[in-house]
Amino acid sequence: MISALLERLEGLLFACRPLIVVLFVALTLVFGYGLTRLHVDAGFTKYLPLQHDYMQTFVEYRDQFGGANRVLVALRATDGNMFSAEFFEALRLATDDVFFIPGVDRSRVSSLFTPNVRFTEVVEDGIAGGNVVPADFQATPDGLEQVRNNILKSGIVGRLVANDFSGAIISAELIETDPQTGEKVDLVEVGNRLEQLRDRFENERTDVHIIGYAKVISDIANGAKRVVLFFVLSFFVTGLLVYLFTRSHRITTLALVCSLIAVIWQLGALSYLGFGIDPMGILVPFLIFAIAVSHGVQMITANRAEVFGGCDSLTAARRSFRALALPGGVALLSDTIGFITIMLIDIEVIQQMAVAASLGVATIIFTNLILLPILLSYVGFPADYRQRLHVRIERMDRFWMRVSLIAKPWPAAVLILLCVGLFWFGAQHGSEIKIGDLHQGVPELRPESRYNRDSKAITEHFSIGVDILNVIAETVPDGCIEYDVMETIDRFAWHLRNTEGVQSIISLPGIAKLINAGWSEGSLKWRVLPRNQQVLVEAVQYIPTSSGLLNADCSVMPVMIFTSDHRAETITRVTDVVKDYQAKNGSQRIKFRLATGNVGVMAATNEEVSASQFPIMVYVFAAIVTLCLLTFRSLRATLAITIPLGLVSLLAYALMAWLEIGLKVSTLPVVALGVGIGVDYGIYIYSRFQGHLDEGMTIYQAYHETLKVTGSGVLVTGTTLAVGTATWIFSPLQFQADMGLLLTFMFLVNMLGALLLLPALASWLLRLRRR
């Protein structure tokens, strides 16, 4: 029945070749126009698993205490002394510049020059206070000395002022939507504006350091422009290797053009569907191109075999289509379903990458399984082309005869035992893979990047960075004037302060203790929480809600935890302490809820990825197994195809653990994409292998004949894709370099698994059936 359908489809397509070519050209122009409208779509909330418990807390309190999308601009005097007229003038102007950047929440800008940064002190007449930098400030020696004293009284050393008084920070939070335009804030533009600020104020006397999510996205987006150069390089490398295989300019051009059309259709379709392209998903179109080249080489290989057999161009193209339409369609369908399963991860950016990958693979069905054979039917071959093919096939035949020995019983048994050992190795070391970031700084950027150098400088000179975890302490109304509530929060802060990875903590009880001591001339013995409620009222009444340490009725008191970094182990260690404390000390009167702040977002994301990684791989393999069973109607064939994929996946995890590449939003889809490449190899090889077995050949003969045609395509494809992605290792973006290394490994090992392990498994499984 399937054969009859394929014959009808073949007849219909090749009877309307000119019309189909015109249709493809028209559609390419339409999608090409859509491609011109594609834009970079970077949004903070896209990275949030909004259904996670932590993010429920985040959303609930975001308006009251701010979100997690912060930027820090640090100005540092190169001579180590910030108290100069020139430095304070630069800080004032930089504060104004940050204040007026579109997308900045102006109510949450903090700097020495903003009115929300104040000091309080106890004087003879009671409590006195004011702005740290007074309105009538003059940068005279007396004025600078006054500001120094106000800084010491305000308790902002380490937060807004460097511990060594070498610099000061401007802190700002970003909003998701511009209230004036109603459109999403362009984080790339925000990052570019911050870079302009650096250009304006950095000189031989002042260093400027900028960190924050918007700056990360901007740096990645700017780096992605150079990524295009690596795509062009890999494109030409791919073209060269395909040409060396085909020895035909026309066939090479057709393969590359059809693969490019698939990418154009993918990106154009994304634009028409209202999607942009996220900087973290910039590699997906490159992977689609790689998959398209893989299927294109298989079609070219089958076509070349028919030409070698004496067929003309049209007949060779028709037979190639008939032979590969089913296995190619099944392989691409399994890829598509596998990528769709990634959408089960409840993080918008991953779901968008899944949509992009699924669209791309779906377009390959049309461009490489329909358009390519039709175009090949128009290609004429020189008189000596068959002779050149004959010489090349004879050379390769000796190599394939040796490789096909793997289908004999004893070589197959040895290889299977070796792979059992590799399974054990992969399982042992693959289990060591970590979730989230494993290094300080931003792992998507090179360690020597300006952003990571800025992050290191701020961490070294200040007690805070952009990495903050807010734990929300929920209690009864007026809980801030009840001793037992405040004492429980204070003990909680003490526990966390003594946790490795915590840099500093700001909490309402901590500030209240400082004020209480201030009432007693700063005596350290009075730096305690007063048990008397009236005295406690005096200790907290001067702390405004704008501090972010309490709400209007004192029923919510966030505890701000500044971490030394955002590595996965640091985040896990801190959140475990919070959970343990809540389990032991939480009650109806007080509850500690995780979490807001950017570290809270990372904690939720890490837990979501950790919970999803195993189910996602199960779903991907379930889709592959189901389609293989439906196609080959054989459990043995399914096992022979999927077992090598499982081995490669385990080894990929082991490689990631060895390279210290964490499993996170940007890397999780790549593992599934790598499996998609592997299943293509396996289905193509087993389909032809099964066809030769049905002709009555022995296992060895069938595999030898398979290698002469499909094996050549797999070898060329694996080598070509590996060399192409290997160029990514030199990318300015660390995550592209990591993915280049990982994909190079997966392309090569998937190729070896399909060429060696698949026939070894098939050999023994078929022999067991015959017994």
GROMACS .gro file of C-alpha atoms in nm, residues 462-650:
model
  189
  462PHE     CA    1   3.190   4.557   4.638
  463SER     CA    2   2.998   4.330   4.874
  464ILE     CA    3   2.723   4.282   4.619
  465GLY     CA    4   2.688   4.207   4.253
  466VAL     CA    5   2.399   4.152   4.023
  467ASP     CA    6   2.347   3.806   4.177
  468ILE     CA    7   2.076   3.845   4.439
  469LEU     CA    8   1.828   3.603   4.592
  470ASN     CA    9   1.532   3.752   4.777
  471VAL     CA   10   1.355   3.526   5.024
  472ILE     CA   11   1.009   3.656   5.109
  473ALA     CA   12   0.927   3.631   5.480
  474GLU     CA   13   0.547   3.636   5.510
  475THR     CA   14   0.406   3.702   5.854
  476VAL     CA   15   0.116   3.867   6.036
  477PRO     CA   16   0.035   4.239   5.991
  478ASP     CA   17   0.269   4.456   6.199
  479GLY     CA   18   0.502   4.159   6.228
  480CYS     CA   19   0.800   4.394   6.219
  481ILE     CA   20   0.720   4.516   6.572
  482GLU     CA   21   0.679   4.169   6.721
  483TYR     CA   22   0.998   4.036   6.872
  484ASP     CA   23   0.944   3.666   6.802
  485VAL     CA   24   0.885   3.733   6.432
  486MET     CA   25   1.185   3.962   6.395
  487GLU     CA   26   1.406   3.728   6.595
  488THR     CA   27   1.310   3.433   6.370
  489ILE     CA   28   1.398   3.635   6.059
  490ASP     CA   29   1.724   3.750   6.218
  491ARG     CA   30   1.826   3.390   6.297
  492PHE     CA   31   1.735   3.298   5.940
  493ALA     CA   32   1.964   3.575   5.811
  494TRP     CA   33   2.242   3.455   6.044
  495HIS     CA   34   2.215   3.098   5.912
  496LEU     CA   35   2.243   3.220   5.555
  497ARG     CA   36   2.524   3.465   5.634
  498ASN     CA   37   2.726   3.163   5.745
  499THR     CA   38   2.650   2.965   5.431
  500GLU     CA   39   2.929   2.921   5.178
  501GLY     CA   40   2.865   3.128   4.867
  502VAL     CA   41   2.674   3.406   5.044
  503GLN     CA   42   2.856   3.737   5.010
  504SER     CA   43   2.633   3.960   5.220
  505ILE     CA   44   2.278   3.988   5.352
  506ILE     CA   45   2.045   4.280   5.408
  507SER     CA   46   1.738   4.226   5.625
  508LEU     CA   47   1.499   4.441   5.827
  509PRO     CA   48   1.610   4.298   6.165
  510GLY     CA   49   1.972   4.370   6.076
  511ILE     CA   50   1.896   4.735   6.000
  512ALA     CA   51   1.675   4.760   6.310
  513LYS     CA   52   1.966   4.643   6.526
  514LEU     CA   53   2.190   4.912   6.382
  515ILE     CA   54   1.930   5.182   6.453
  516ASN     CA   55   1.877   5.050   6.805
  517ALA     CA   56   2.251   5.078   6.869
  518GLY     CA   57   2.240   5.429   6.723
  519TRP     CA   58   1.998   5.533   6.995
  520SER     CA   59   2.270   5.437   7.244
  521GLU     CA   60   2.561   5.624   7.085
  522GLY     CA   61   2.642   5.330   6.859
  523SER     CA   62   2.737   5.097   7.141
  524LEU     CA   63   2.789   4.744   7.009
  525LYS     CA   64   2.622   4.589   7.312
  526TRP     CA   65   2.296   4.752   7.205
  527ARG     CA   66   2.318   4.615   6.851
  528VAL     CA   67   2.036   4.371   6.931
  529LEU     CA   68   1.665   4.342   6.868
  530PRO     CA   69   1.479   4.509   7.157
  531ARG     CA   70   1.229   4.282   7.329
  532ASN     CA   71   1.018   4.579   7.432
  533GLN     CA   72   0.767   4.650   7.158
  534GLN     CA   73   0.779   5.030   7.197
  535VAL     CA   74   1.157   5.029   7.165
  536LEU     CA   75   1.128   4.799   6.862
  537VAL     CA   76   0.885   5.047   6.705
  538GLU     CA   77   1.146   5.318   6.744
  539ALA     CA   78   1.403   5.092   6.574
  540VAL     CA   79   1.197   5.025   6.260
  541GLN     CA   80   0.980   5.334   6.214
  542TYR     CA   81   1.247   5.521   6.017
  543ILE     CA   82   1.294   5.243   5.762
  544PRO     CA   83   1.084   5.330   5.454
  545THR     CA   84   0.905   5.082   5.230
  546SER     CA   85   1.119   5.214   4.943
  547SER     CA   86   1.411   5.027   5.100
  548GLY     CA   87   1.254   4.704   4.974
  549LEU     CA   88   1.279   4.551   5.322
  550LEU     CA   89   0.911   4.568   5.417
  551ASN     CA   90   0.567   4.638   5.276
  552ALA     CA   91   0.310   4.892   5.395
  553ASP     CA   92   0.161   4.685   5.680
  554CYS     CA   93   0.481   4.501   5.774
  555SER     CA   94   0.332   4.163   5.682
  556VAL     CA   95   0.603   4.091   5.422
  557MET     CA   96   0.977   4.138   5.484
  558PRO     CA   97   1.216   4.028   5.209
  559VAL     CA   98   1.562   3.906   5.306
  560MET     CA   99   1.815   4.014   5.042
  561ILE     CA  100   2.089   3.756   4.989
  562PHE     CA  101   2.381   3.862   4.770
  563THR     CA  102   2.569   3.558   4.645
  564SER     CA  103   2.933   3.545   4.541
  565ASP     CA  104   2.833   3.390   4.206
  566HIS     CA  105   2.546   3.212   4.035
  567ARG     CA  106   2.704   2.872   3.993
  568ALA     CA  107   2.466   2.580   4.020
  569GLU     CA  108   2.626   2.443   4.337
  570THR     CA  109   2.607   2.786   4.506
  571ILE     CA  110   2.241   2.828   4.420
  572THR     CA  111   2.156   2.475   4.533
  573ARG     CA  112   2.346   2.516   4.859
  574VAL     CA  113   2.169   2.843   4.946
  575THR     CA  114   1.819   2.728   4.848
  576ASP     CA  115   1.865   2.406   5.044
  577VAL     CA  116   1.945   2.610   5.356
  578VAL     CA  117   1.630   2.818   5.301
  579LYS     CA  118   1.413   2.509   5.256
  580ASP     CA  119   1.564   2.341   5.561
  581TYR     CA  120   1.509   2.649   5.778
  582GLN     CA  121   1.150   2.683   5.660
  583ALA     CA  122   1.084   2.316   5.736
  584LYS     CA  123   1.223   2.348   6.090
  585ASN     CA  124   1.114   2.699   6.187
  586GLY     CA  125   0.826   2.796   5.962
  587SER     CA  126   0.487   2.830   6.125
  588GLN     CA  127   0.146   2.984   6.071
  589ARG     CA  128   0.287   3.316   6.192
  590ILE     CA  129   0.589   3.322   5.962
  591LYS     CA  130   0.676   3.155   5.635
  592PHE     CA  131   0.988   3.183   5.420
  593ARG     CA  132   0.914   3.166   5.047
  594LEU     CA  133   1.157   3.128   4.760
  595ALA     CA  134   1.223   3.343   4.564
  596THR     CA  135   1.271   3.666   4.373
  597GLY     CA  136   1.586   3.822   4.234
  598ASN     CA  137   1.788   3.691   3.942
  599VAL     CA  138   1.932   3.404   4.148
  600GLY     CA  139   1.576   3.305   4.236
  601VAL     CA  140   1.498   3.293   3.865
  602MET     CA  141   1.807   3.080   3.803
  603ALA     CA  142   1.712   2.846   4.089
  604ALA     CA  143   1.365   2.795   3.941
  605THR     CA  144   1.508   2.745   3.591
  606ASN     CA  145   1.766   2.494   3.715
  607GLU     CA  146   1.500   2.294   3.897
  608GLU     CA  147   1.273   2.301   3.591
  609VAL     CA  148   1.554   2.181   3.364
  610SER     CA  149   1.652   1.913   3.617
  611ALA     CA  150   1.295   1.788   3.638
  612SER     CA  151   1.249   1.796   3.260
  613GLN     CA  152   1.573   1.651   3.124
  614PHE     CA  153   1.488   1.284   3.180
  615PRO     CA  154   1.123   1.300   3.065
  616ILE     CA  155   1.226   1.497   2.756
  617MET     CA  156   1.480   1.234   2.649
  618VAL     CA  157   1.222   0.962   2.719
  619TYR     CA  158   0.969   1.142   2.497
  620VAL     CA  159   1.226   1.193   2.220
  621PHE     CA  160   1.325   0.826   2.221
  622ALA     CA  161   0.961   0.717   2.253
  623ALA     CA  162   0.880   0.911   1.935
  624ILE     CA  163   1.177   0.753   1.755
  625VAL     CA  164   1.089   0.401   1.874
  626THR     CA  165   0.723   0.441   1.773
  627LEU     CA  166   0.805   0.559   1.423
  628CYS     CA  167   1.069   0.291   1.373
  629LEU     CA  168   0.822   0.022   1.481
  630LEU     CA  169   0.559   0.159   1.245
  631THR     CA  170   0.806   0.183   0.956
  632PHE     CA  171   1.003  -0.140   0.987
  633ARG     CA  172   0.746  -0.343   1.184
  634SER     CA  173   1.036  -0.505   1.365
  635LEU     CA  174   1.151  -0.477   1.723
  636ARG     CA  175   1.500  -0.591   1.619
  637ALA     CA  176   1.530  -0.313   1.363
  638THR     CA  177   1.410  -0.060   1.620
  639LEU     CA  178   1.666  -0.178   1.875
  640ALA     CA  179   1.947  -0.171   1.619
  641ILE     CA  180   1.864   0.193   1.535
  642THR     CA  181   1.795   0.329   1.884
  643ILE     CA  182   2.064   0.160   2.096
  644PRO     CA  183   2.348   0.354   1.925
  645LEU     CA  184   2.151   0.673   1.985
  646GLY     CA  185   2.126   0.594   2.355
  647LEU     CA  186   2.500   0.530   2.373
  648VAL     CA  187   2.580   0.858   2.199
  649SER     CA  188   2.346   1.049   2.432
  650LEU     CA  189   2.519   0.904   2.740
   0.00000   0.00000   0.00000
